[in-house]
């Protein structure tokens, strides 16, 4: 068994990069891992966007998950929160409870984590490890200029509603593993479940273009409601316009809608923007190489709610349940 | 059972206070709980000091711990890291895995947490809750002026070495619970174990006075070694000068030394300062009402190590083991 300190050092501290300096004053030099605290600051005219997520075995991942994928996903879900805010990744802390110091597991986990961190110049600046049931808690820090953050409370009547990429593959993968439907597309779906891609470049491109935004972690229906509640608005959404992969499209209608409208773990962005932004958004979709699909409209201020429509415009009555940790499911 | 969202709202979100504004620009207004990210920034000329700690049942607290005490301690150990850096508390995030949504437990836990947070004007700005084995992960943010942070690498030959308060009561409490020694002082010791007081006012007063500092979470011997390793220095420490309560002093010598020199969970500060600061430190001790005791000297640069002495100045050979999560104990 490795001691706590040599374990941290070998797999994490040695691979931690220094946070980027933001200031000419040498006294303002950032400080990474190894002291009681890290020291960082946003650049002038910026705030730090901060998000924290905790991942637990059996709830967020299967006991047999590939540890490389787990390292990736643990950071990806946090980077997705930065993307949803229009913030540029800067640094993160990692707290890790492990049932045992398994070197092969730690090597793969840390590889998955740092491969993603390095792609986004995101430095590990602090952490904690302890023995205990497997639990991964990451807190991430990003930079956003004053007033540029994409907040949930900024949707306006008349705004278009968009989603990025396709929805439902992660939920379809979960269903295939659970035997809810046929698993011919299992490998592709499982990849969507295990290797979500945080839409960081898209989030940055949406600054000053989108109004409200968030990332879809718990399913479109539930997450869009967060925007509607905080913005005091209603939405009309074309359920059949919600983009999905060919494989999800091939599922029976009820399964497809469960996956696309209420499936969690997609980590695509849902955002609103005025109709005047349509051309700009078409350009952004090409530039960041992420499809953007218009799925509905912010209807009016008032009691928050979603009016679902099908492709013909006819009202749909859907029974959808978002992902909720303390509901029986 | 409460749903995740109503649970968060009832015990945490409703009691979350807004982070303090730091800037006249309305666009730089901080944002607390309820969006994908919180938005905060340090005041002009300051950095954010950041620390994260994860607490796990059976490792950091007993299964029958008073949840009020656990709420206190979860934040206290993080505030202690800010104190050790000379940083002023500003905000924190809370990630919580719970085996079930027990309302009485959550009420007591959140009371312990917020009672301490309010004492230090520390705002809850973000969080995550999930079902899973009990796990508490807090990340804390404090303000420290450029160049004023009390780092571990700043000790200089000739510095005095100090500790605040008394050491060993928390470890004595653990020993009493474990039956290692008689528990006549059990209640007082258990209070030291469960309600550590973060030395925030002391940490702020030490800015510009102390050189190196840290908080004693894993035992004096092991923690002082962190200063010595990062400063490239040796120390001479009078083991019998290390301050302890009357109750700990009454323990047999070997038990007393185990508690005072290697006992974890004290959360007192250990720091170094030049001899020219002695009068200033005496004034600070009175002002912040925390005793400060000089226990040794930074001897020279060189291979890091501690030379222990007894009250007569004779060398002591001690077998001490710091708290280390992955060692069998």
XYZ file of C-alpha atoms in Angstrom:
658
model
C 0.000 0.000 0.000
C 1.170 3.465 -0.797
C 0.925 6.075 1.890
C -1.490 8.907 1.283
C 1.257 11.368 0.546
C 3.240 9.275 -1.921
C -0.001 8.324 -3.652
C -1.059 11.950 -4.090
C 2.406 12.862 -5.225
C 2.771 10.071 -7.750
C -0.535 10.312 -9.545
C -1.670 13.857 -8.991
C 0.783 16.392 -7.539
C 3.576 15.598 -9.998
C 1.193 16.062 -12.919
C -0.372 19.227 -11.566
C 0.608 22.176 -13.723
C 1.019 25.664 -12.289
C -2.018 27.903 -12.699
C -1.497 30.560 -15.382
C -0.297 33.950 -14.078
C -2.823 36.766 -14.640
C -0.899 39.760 -13.376
C 2.498 41.417 -13.814
C 2.966 41.901 -10.057
C 5.257 39.084 -8.868
C 3.506 39.152 -5.474
C 0.304 38.114 -7.284
C 1.895 34.920 -8.642
C -0.581 32.018 -8.420
C 0.184 29.055 -6.164
C -0.780 25.477 -7.008
C -0.727 22.268 -5.011
C 1.322 21.753 -1.823
C 0.315 24.474 0.643
C -2.742 24.919 2.893
C -4.486 26.747 0.053
C -4.019 27.444 -3.624
C -3.877 31.107 -4.658
C -5.571 32.219 -7.858
C -7.310 35.303 -9.224
C -9.335 36.056 -12.348
C -7.826 38.410 -14.941
C -8.692 42.127 -14.606
C -12.331 42.777 -15.517
C -13.296 39.126 -14.977
C -15.023 37.048 -12.320
C -14.329 33.442 -11.410
C -17.136 31.054 -12.329
C -17.193 28.193 -9.789
C -18.993 24.869 -9.929
C -18.768 21.684 -7.873
C -19.971 18.168 -8.700
C -19.790 14.961 -6.688
C -19.805 11.573 -8.450
C -20.766 8.412 -6.583
C -20.553 4.768 -7.630
C -23.907 3.235 -8.536
C -25.467 6.655 -8.989
C -23.251 8.375 -11.560
C -21.225 5.422 -12.831
C -21.210 1.635 -12.735
C -18.851 -0.278 -10.432
C -17.088 -1.742 -13.501
C -16.580 1.624 -15.211
C -13.306 2.067 -17.078
C -11.298 4.283 -14.676
C -9.921 6.259 -17.627
C -13.484 7.119 -18.638
C -14.336 7.979 -15.040
C -11.399 10.395 -14.826
C -12.597 12.021 -18.037
C -16.221 12.266 -16.993
C -15.479 13.577 -13.483
C -13.855 16.672 -14.946
C -16.074 16.845 -18.062
C -19.286 17.376 -16.080
C -17.648 20.299 -14.287
C -16.204 21.833 -17.470
C -19.717 21.552 -18.894
C -20.965 23.853 -16.124
C -18.308 26.403 -17.071
C -19.329 26.101 -20.739
C -22.958 26.696 -19.791
C -21.896 29.936 -18.098
C -19.663 31.097 -20.969
C -16.573 30.769 -18.764
C -13.069 29.755 -19.884
C -11.576 26.868 -17.837
C -8.674 27.876 -15.610
C -8.171 25.493 -12.666
C -9.758 22.758 -10.549
C -9.491 20.995 -7.203
C -9.986 17.243 -6.748
C -11.175 15.484 -3.587
C -11.120 11.717 -3.808
C -12.288 8.983 -1.423
C -10.924 5.566 -2.377
C -11.645 2.169 -0.845
C -7.998 1.184 -1.455
C -4.874 2.588 -3.100
C -5.044 0.601 -6.358
C -2.156 1.829 -8.485
C -3.465 0.574 -11.848
C -6.842 2.167 -11.182
C -5.245 5.442 -10.102
C -2.986 5.534 -13.143
C -5.916 5.090 -15.547
C -8.167 7.503 -13.631
C -5.507 10.200 -13.498
C -4.733 9.717 -17.201
C -8.377 10.278 -18.110
C -8.526 13.309 -15.849
C -5.319 14.991 -16.989
C -5.822 14.227 -20.694
C -9.001 16.288 -20.557
C -7.530 18.939 -18.236
C -4.604 19.520 -20.576
C -6.885 19.915 -23.597
C -8.482 22.867 -21.816
C -5.393 24.287 -20.003
C -7.089 23.564 -16.696
C -4.580 23.220 -13.821
C -5.024 21.004 -10.762
C -4.426 23.477 -7.910
C -5.496 21.588 -4.809
C -7.023 18.438 -3.466
C -7.657 15.946 -0.746
C -7.573 12.162 -0.671
C -8.946 9.842 1.957
C -9.933 6.225 2.314
C -13.666 5.592 2.063
C -16.338 4.486 -0.380
C -15.407 5.684 -3.881
C -16.382 9.328 -4.269
C -15.033 11.996 -6.617
C -15.657 15.668 -5.926
C -14.266 18.252 -8.323
C -14.601 22.014 -8.018
C -13.740 23.939 -11.164
C -12.813 27.576 -11.765
C -13.230 29.532 -14.995
C -12.943 33.134 -16.156
C -15.814 35.219 -17.414
C -15.775 38.977 -18.184
C -18.030 41.190 -16.047
C -21.598 40.961 -17.303
C -20.866 38.294 -19.933
C -21.949 35.205 -17.982
C -24.772 33.169 -19.572
C -27.240 33.003 -16.696
C -30.419 30.985 -16.305
C -32.556 34.034 -15.542
C -32.000 35.936 -18.804
C -34.535 34.372 -21.221
C -36.912 36.889 -22.863
C -40.307 36.414 -24.552
C -39.768 35.831 -28.269
C -36.366 34.159 -27.798
C -35.638 31.062 -29.833
C -34.675 27.968 -27.829
C -31.716 25.894 -29.049
C -29.884 22.744 -28.096
C -26.396 21.741 -29.210
C -25.408 18.348 -30.637
C -27.834 15.466 -30.186
C -29.737 14.395 -27.096
C -30.563 10.966 -25.749
C -27.564 8.766 -26.560
C -26.366 8.640 -22.958
C -29.834 7.677 -21.713
C -30.157 5.147 -24.547
C -26.860 3.631 -23.410
C -28.149 3.370 -19.857
C -31.342 1.705 -21.166
C -29.345 -0.764 -23.220
C -27.235 -1.700 -20.180
C -30.419 -2.071 -18.118
C -32.034 -4.180 -20.865
C -34.849 -1.664 -21.474
C -34.246 -1.925 -25.223
C -32.104 -3.697 -27.783
C -28.414 -2.898 -27.557
C -27.228 -3.058 -31.189
C -25.886 0.475 -30.756
C -24.512 -0.281 -27.298
C -20.904 0.687 -27.936
C -21.722 4.085 -29.453
C -24.254 4.826 -26.741
C -21.923 3.735 -23.974
C -19.315 6.089 -25.361
C -21.835 8.953 -25.112
C -22.524 7.956 -21.514
C -18.872 7.616 -20.495
C -17.118 10.291 -22.553
C -19.304 13.408 -22.609
C -17.637 16.299 -24.439
C -17.945 19.597 -22.569
C -19.066 22.320 -25.023
C -16.444 24.812 -23.904
C -15.759 26.469 -27.274
C -19.483 26.817 -27.892
C -20.062 28.391 -24.482
C -17.356 30.973 -25.144
C -18.757 31.711 -28.626
C -22.225 32.283 -27.148
C -21.065 35.204 -24.948
C -22.944 38.284 -26.085
C -25.100 36.205 -28.484
C -27.205 33.903 -26.305
C -29.372 35.157 -23.462
C -30.071 32.307 -20.990
C -28.117 29.039 -21.022
C -27.445 25.876 -19.048
C -26.068 22.421 -19.655
C -28.383 19.426 -19.950
C -27.326 17.071 -17.191
C -30.698 15.893 -15.874
C -32.735 15.846 -19.116
C -34.035 18.604 -21.405
C -37.488 18.866 -19.830
C -36.250 19.321 -16.274
C -33.293 21.507 -17.171
C -35.253 23.823 -19.474
C -37.667 24.290 -16.556
C -34.771 25.769 -14.556
C -34.400 28.499 -17.190
C -38.166 29.058 -17.294
C -38.518 29.271 -13.522
C -35.637 31.672 -13.099
C -36.674 33.772 -16.083
C -40.391 33.707 -15.174
C -41.349 32.456 -18.649
C -43.208 29.749 -20.589
C -41.917 27.805 -23.595
C -43.361 26.066 -26.633
C -41.131 23.165 -27.695
C -41.420 20.921 -30.766
C -40.643 17.516 -29.238
C -39.932 16.040 -32.676
C -37.439 18.790 -33.511
C -35.191 17.809 -30.626
C -32.071 16.482 -32.385
C -30.987 12.898 -31.848
C -28.696 10.334 -33.417
C -29.953 7.909 -36.069
C -29.708 5.136 -33.506
C -31.937 6.925 -31.017
C -34.328 7.894 -33.821
C -34.748 4.170 -34.534
C -36.068 3.490 -31.013
C -39.850 3.176 -30.458
C -41.440 6.633 -30.057
C -41.961 6.451 -26.299
C -38.396 5.270 -25.700
C -37.041 7.931 -28.059
C -38.912 10.681 -26.257
C -37.789 9.361 -22.870
C -34.190 9.500 -24.094
C -34.260 12.854 -25.898
C -36.571 14.824 -23.613
C -35.859 13.381 -20.163
C -32.563 11.512 -20.520
C -29.766 12.787 -18.324
C -25.995 12.868 -18.825
C -25.995 14.511 -22.277
C -23.996 17.614 -21.312
C -25.129 19.491 -24.387
C -26.064 23.161 -23.981
C -29.630 24.473 -24.022
C -29.860 28.226 -24.589
C -32.120 31.009 -25.738
C -31.309 33.826 -28.164
C -33.294 36.513 -29.958
C -34.366 35.705 -33.550
C -31.962 38.440 -34.738
C -29.091 36.121 -33.741
C -30.015 33.269 -36.125
C -27.362 34.036 -38.752
C -24.685 34.561 -36.125
C -25.588 31.247 -34.526
C -25.390 29.469 -37.882
C -21.857 30.833 -38.257
C -20.940 29.795 -34.702
C -22.189 26.237 -35.317
C -19.807 25.947 -38.282
C -16.894 27.578 -36.470
C -17.053 25.410 -33.329
C -18.207 22.339 -35.298
C -21.196 21.660 -33.083
C -24.690 21.454 -34.662
C -27.210 23.875 -33.169
C -30.916 23.088 -33.513
C -33.814 25.451 -32.888
C -36.452 23.491 -30.943
C -38.896 26.112 -29.698
C -39.713 29.582 -28.500
C -39.976 31.467 -25.228
C -43.654 32.305 -25.309
C -44.391 34.841 -22.635
C -43.684 35.806 -19.128
C -45.916 34.014 -16.647
C -46.233 30.748 -14.794
C -43.258 28.626 -15.907
C -44.122 25.605 -18.020
C -43.420 23.823 -21.280
C -46.095 23.369 -23.966
C -44.958 20.372 -26.028
C -45.876 20.114 -29.717
C -45.300 17.372 -32.306
C -43.924 17.954 -35.803
C -47.393 18.917 -37.073
C -47.776 21.539 -34.359
C -50.387 19.508 -32.462
C -50.207 19.642 -28.644
C -48.546 16.651 -26.970
C -49.261 15.474 -23.465
C -46.048 13.909 -22.182
C -45.342 12.154 -18.908
C -41.680 12.875 -18.339
C -39.619 12.563 -15.232
C -36.244 14.205 -14.902
C -33.375 12.586 -13.101
C -33.713 13.231 -9.371
C -31.371 11.573 -6.901
C -33.835 11.105 -4.065
C -36.730 9.849 -6.113
C -37.170 6.112 -6.248
C -36.200 5.026 -9.768
C -38.749 11.265 1.035
C -37.979 14.751 -0.117
C -36.863 15.202 -3.693
C -33.314 16.359 -4.237
C -34.380 19.843 -5.206
C -36.767 20.518 -2.346
C -34.199 19.104 0.055
C -31.462 21.411 -1.218
C -33.833 24.317 -1.166
C -35.149 23.722 2.311
C -31.928 23.167 4.196
C -29.302 24.900 2.125
C -30.376 27.204 -0.715
C -32.823 29.217 1.408
C -30.131 29.815 4.005
C -27.423 30.670 1.507
C -26.527 34.331 1.775
C -25.381 36.343 -1.234
C -21.610 36.674 -1.577
C -20.380 40.153 -0.654
C -19.950 42.554 -3.605
C -16.316 43.608 -4.169
C -16.686 46.078 -7.018
C -18.732 49.165 -7.934
C -19.430 47.880 -11.454
C -22.953 46.388 -11.405
C -21.877 43.901 -14.096
C -19.375 42.491 -11.597
C -22.118 41.638 -9.077
C -21.439 38.232 -7.484
C -23.856 35.353 -8.079
C -24.676 32.712 -5.453
C -26.556 29.441 -5.586
C -29.014 28.518 -8.362
C -27.150 28.745 -11.672
C -24.619 26.466 -13.398
C -21.837 28.335 -11.620
C -21.382 30.875 -8.864
C -19.568 34.089 -9.808
C -17.127 35.640 -7.364
C -13.934 37.687 -7.475
C -11.386 38.774 -4.883
C -11.162 42.494 -4.023
C -8.653 44.582 -6.022
C -5.069 43.715 -5.057
C -6.093 40.353 -3.580
C -5.991 36.704 -4.598
C -8.478 33.997 -3.687
C -7.106 31.359 -1.329
C -8.812 28.031 -2.090
C -8.862 24.816 -0.083
C -10.901 21.627 -0.318
C -11.466 18.911 2.310
C -13.466 15.698 2.139
C -14.867 14.116 5.332
C -15.835 10.451 5.418
C -17.640 8.446 8.087
C -15.367 6.161 10.083
C -12.299 8.082 9.012
C -13.012 11.661 10.054
C -16.013 11.159 12.317
C -17.896 8.388 14.107
C -21.190 7.031 12.748
C -22.984 8.352 15.872
C -21.537 11.860 15.593
C -23.889 14.702 16.529
C -24.873 16.099 13.086
C -24.677 19.658 14.443
C -21.038 19.013 15.396
C -20.390 17.453 11.993
C -21.776 20.507 10.194
C -19.504 22.690 12.328
C -16.408 20.580 11.810
C -16.896 20.160 8.039
C -16.576 23.900 7.549
C -14.145 24.475 10.448
C -11.393 22.317 8.937
C -11.634 24.335 5.722
C -11.677 27.705 7.500
C -8.598 26.490 9.351
C -6.785 26.165 6.009
C -7.695 29.772 5.200
C -6.442 30.855 8.642
C -3.156 29.060 8.040
C -2.729 31.065 4.834
C -3.678 34.411 6.415
C -6.818 34.602 4.256
C -10.181 36.142 5.231
C -13.169 33.778 4.686
C -15.485 34.823 1.867
C -17.502 31.900 0.445
C -17.754 28.114 0.194
C -19.319 25.322 -1.839
C -20.792 22.162 -0.309
C -21.071 18.759 -1.986
C -22.922 16.176 0.051
C -23.577 12.464 -0.483
C -26.298 11.134 1.827
C -27.547 7.583 2.294
C -31.075 8.959 2.788
C -32.854 12.311 3.095
C -33.228 12.389 6.896
C -34.813 15.731 7.717
C -33.832 15.856 11.402
C -30.237 15.020 10.506
C -30.173 17.639 7.744
C -31.629 20.308 9.980
C -28.998 19.736 12.681
C -26.157 19.421 10.161
C -27.144 22.613 8.335
C -27.521 24.460 11.654
C -23.962 23.522 12.654
C -22.687 24.518 9.237
C -24.471 27.865 8.940
C -23.889 28.897 12.571
C -20.157 28.763 11.882
C -20.457 30.237 8.372
C -22.371 33.248 9.688
C -19.787 33.903 12.405
C -17.210 34.370 9.637
C -19.436 36.008 6.966
C -18.793 33.045 4.705
C -21.537 32.593 2.055
C -22.668 29.267 0.582
C -22.376 29.943 -3.167
C -22.814 26.519 -4.755
C -23.227 22.851 -4.137
C -24.276 19.398 -5.148
C -26.200 16.667 -3.357
C -26.514 13.031 -4.268
C -27.490 9.780 -2.663
C -24.538 7.627 -1.605
C -22.429 6.718 1.422
C -22.170 9.773 3.701
C -19.488 12.104 2.368
C -19.027 15.836 2.872
C -16.796 17.841 0.559
C -16.391 21.574 1.145
C -14.315 23.968 -0.926
C -13.659 27.315 0.704
C -12.607 30.686 -0.703
C -10.836 33.478 1.158
C -9.167 36.792 0.334
C -5.491 37.508 0.800
C -3.576 40.608 -0.409
C -0.853 40.044 -3.019
C 2.289 38.755 -1.330
C 0.717 38.499 2.143
C -0.128 34.772 2.148
C 1.535 32.717 4.904
C 3.177 29.963 2.870
C 4.878 26.764 3.963
C 8.100 27.541 2.101
C 8.991 30.789 3.864
C 10.754 29.616 7.076
C 14.271 31.086 7.564
C 17.207 29.925 9.727
C 16.997 31.605 13.125
C 13.174 31.819 13.079
C 11.323 30.968 16.255
C 8.699 28.209 15.938
C 5.313 28.771 17.593
C 2.056 26.922 18.073
C -1.276 28.456 19.044
C -3.580 27.192 21.807
C -2.958 23.719 23.185
C -2.271 20.498 21.334
C -3.437 16.958 21.994
C -6.972 17.241 23.355
C -8.577 15.944 20.153
C -6.242 12.940 20.066
C -6.791 12.374 23.780
C -10.524 12.331 23.090
C -10.053 9.751 20.382
C -7.926 7.646 22.737
C -10.564 7.866 25.456
C -13.254 6.715 23.014
C -10.993 3.874 21.883
C -10.234 2.914 25.509
C -6.505 3.666 25.185
C -6.610 5.620 28.444
C -8.952 6.660 31.206
C -11.766 8.942 30.108
C -12.371 11.186 33.129
C -11.874 14.180 30.812
C -13.913 12.588 28.031
C -16.479 15.350 27.608
C -13.896 18.156 27.317
C -11.726 16.109 24.988
C -14.658 15.085 22.836
C -15.564 18.756 22.496
C -12.038 19.457 21.221
C -12.437 16.618 18.719
C -15.892 17.660 17.506
C -15.813 21.465 17.700
C -12.405 22.652 16.506
C -12.170 26.459 16.421
C -10.539 27.780 13.231
C -7.896 30.388 14.132
C -9.103 32.912 11.578
C -8.419 36.102 13.574
C -4.944 34.830 14.442
C -4.160 33.998 10.808
C -5.141 37.513 9.734
C -3.084 39.079 12.556
C -0.013 37.061 11.484
C 0.097 38.649 7.995
C 3.379 40.518 7.711
C 4.560 39.147 11.087
C 4.946 35.383 10.655
C 7.003 33.816 7.886
C 5.879 30.199 7.282
C 2.609 28.814 8.643
C 0.203 25.887 8.426
C -2.579 24.384 10.463
C -2.007 21.249 12.529
C -4.457 18.692 11.169
C -2.303 15.556 11.090
C -0.110 16.128 14.175
C 2.668 18.604 14.961
C 5.554 16.329 13.952
C 4.217 15.509 10.509
C 2.852 18.961 9.788
C 5.994 20.821 10.890
C 7.880 18.536 8.487
C 5.836 20.024 5.635
C 7.215 23.471 6.507
C 10.738 22.088 6.845
C 10.618 20.208 3.540
C 9.247 23.122 1.579
C 11.590 25.612 3.258
C 14.628 23.286 3.035
C 15.326 23.648 6.750
C 15.893 21.739 10.005
C 14.273 22.455 13.372
C 15.089 22.014 17.057
C 11.907 21.528 19.092
C 11.510 21.293 22.886
C 8.965 18.460 23.149
C 8.129 19.452 26.723
C 7.418 23.064 25.732
C 4.598 22.026 23.432
C 1.507 23.464 25.173
C -1.246 21.136 26.330
C -4.261 21.198 28.620
C -3.979 20.145 32.278
C -5.918 16.998 31.407
C -3.462 15.970 28.703
C -0.536 16.887 30.960
C -1.887 14.362 33.483
C -1.573 11.485 30.990
C 1.444 9.150 31.174
C 4.442 10.664 29.367
C 4.271 8.438 26.286
C 0.540 9.014 25.857
C 1.007 12.745 26.378
C 3.710 12.916 23.726
C 1.630 10.850 21.310
C -1.234 13.315 21.789
C 0.700 16.581 21.687
C 3.336 15.735 19.079
C 1.526 13.341 16.747
C -2.177 13.788 17.497
C -4.289 14.988 14.597
C -7.424 17.130 14.461
C -6.139 20.010 16.611
C -6.478 22.754 13.956
C -4.150 25.055 15.846
C -1.613 27.059 13.811
C 2.098 26.282 13.695
C 4.220 29.140 12.350
C 7.685 30.607 12.273
C 8.687 34.225 12.854
C 11.975 36.096 13.340
C 13.021 36.755 16.973
C 12.457 40.479 16.301
C 8.706 39.730 16.195
C 8.462 38.401 19.783
C 6.918 41.545 21.297
C 4.489 41.933 18.405
C 3.418 38.317 18.791
C 2.863 38.785 22.530
C 0.531 41.684 21.685
C -1.268 39.632 19.014
C -1.837 36.764 21.466
C -3.605 39.175 23.829
C -5.572 40.880 21.064
C -6.930 37.692 19.467
C -7.166 35.898 22.840
C -5.238 32.834 21.684
C -2.116 31.767 23.621
C 1.030 31.543 21.498
C 3.890 29.330 22.701
C 7.447 29.310 21.403
C 8.492 25.654 21.064
C 11.702 25.747 19.035
C 13.936 27.240 16.396
C 14.601 26.845 12.706
C 18.183 25.688 12.851
C 19.679 25.847 9.421
C 19.058 25.139 5.817
C 19.760 21.536 4.914
C 18.164 18.121 4.968
C 14.730 18.602 6.569
C 14.312 17.052 9.994
C 13.303 17.711 13.588
C 15.764 17.394 16.483
C 13.622 16.846 19.581
C 14.818 18.019 23.018
C 13.335 17.606 26.504
C 12.921 20.429 29.011
C 16.568 20.080 30.107
C 17.779 20.428 26.542
C 18.795 16.757 26.286
C 18.151 15.050 22.928
C 15.040 12.871 22.747
C 14.578 9.946 20.420
C 10.871 9.741 19.647
C 8.937 7.196 17.606
C 6.053 9.220 16.244
C 3.670 8.466 13.447
C 1.529 11.140 11.880
C -2.000 10.502 10.756
C -1.932 8.968 7.278
C -5.116 7.727 5.659
C -3.649 4.779 3.785
C -1.493 3.430 6.578
C -2.978 0.602 8.581
C -3.809 2.026 12.016
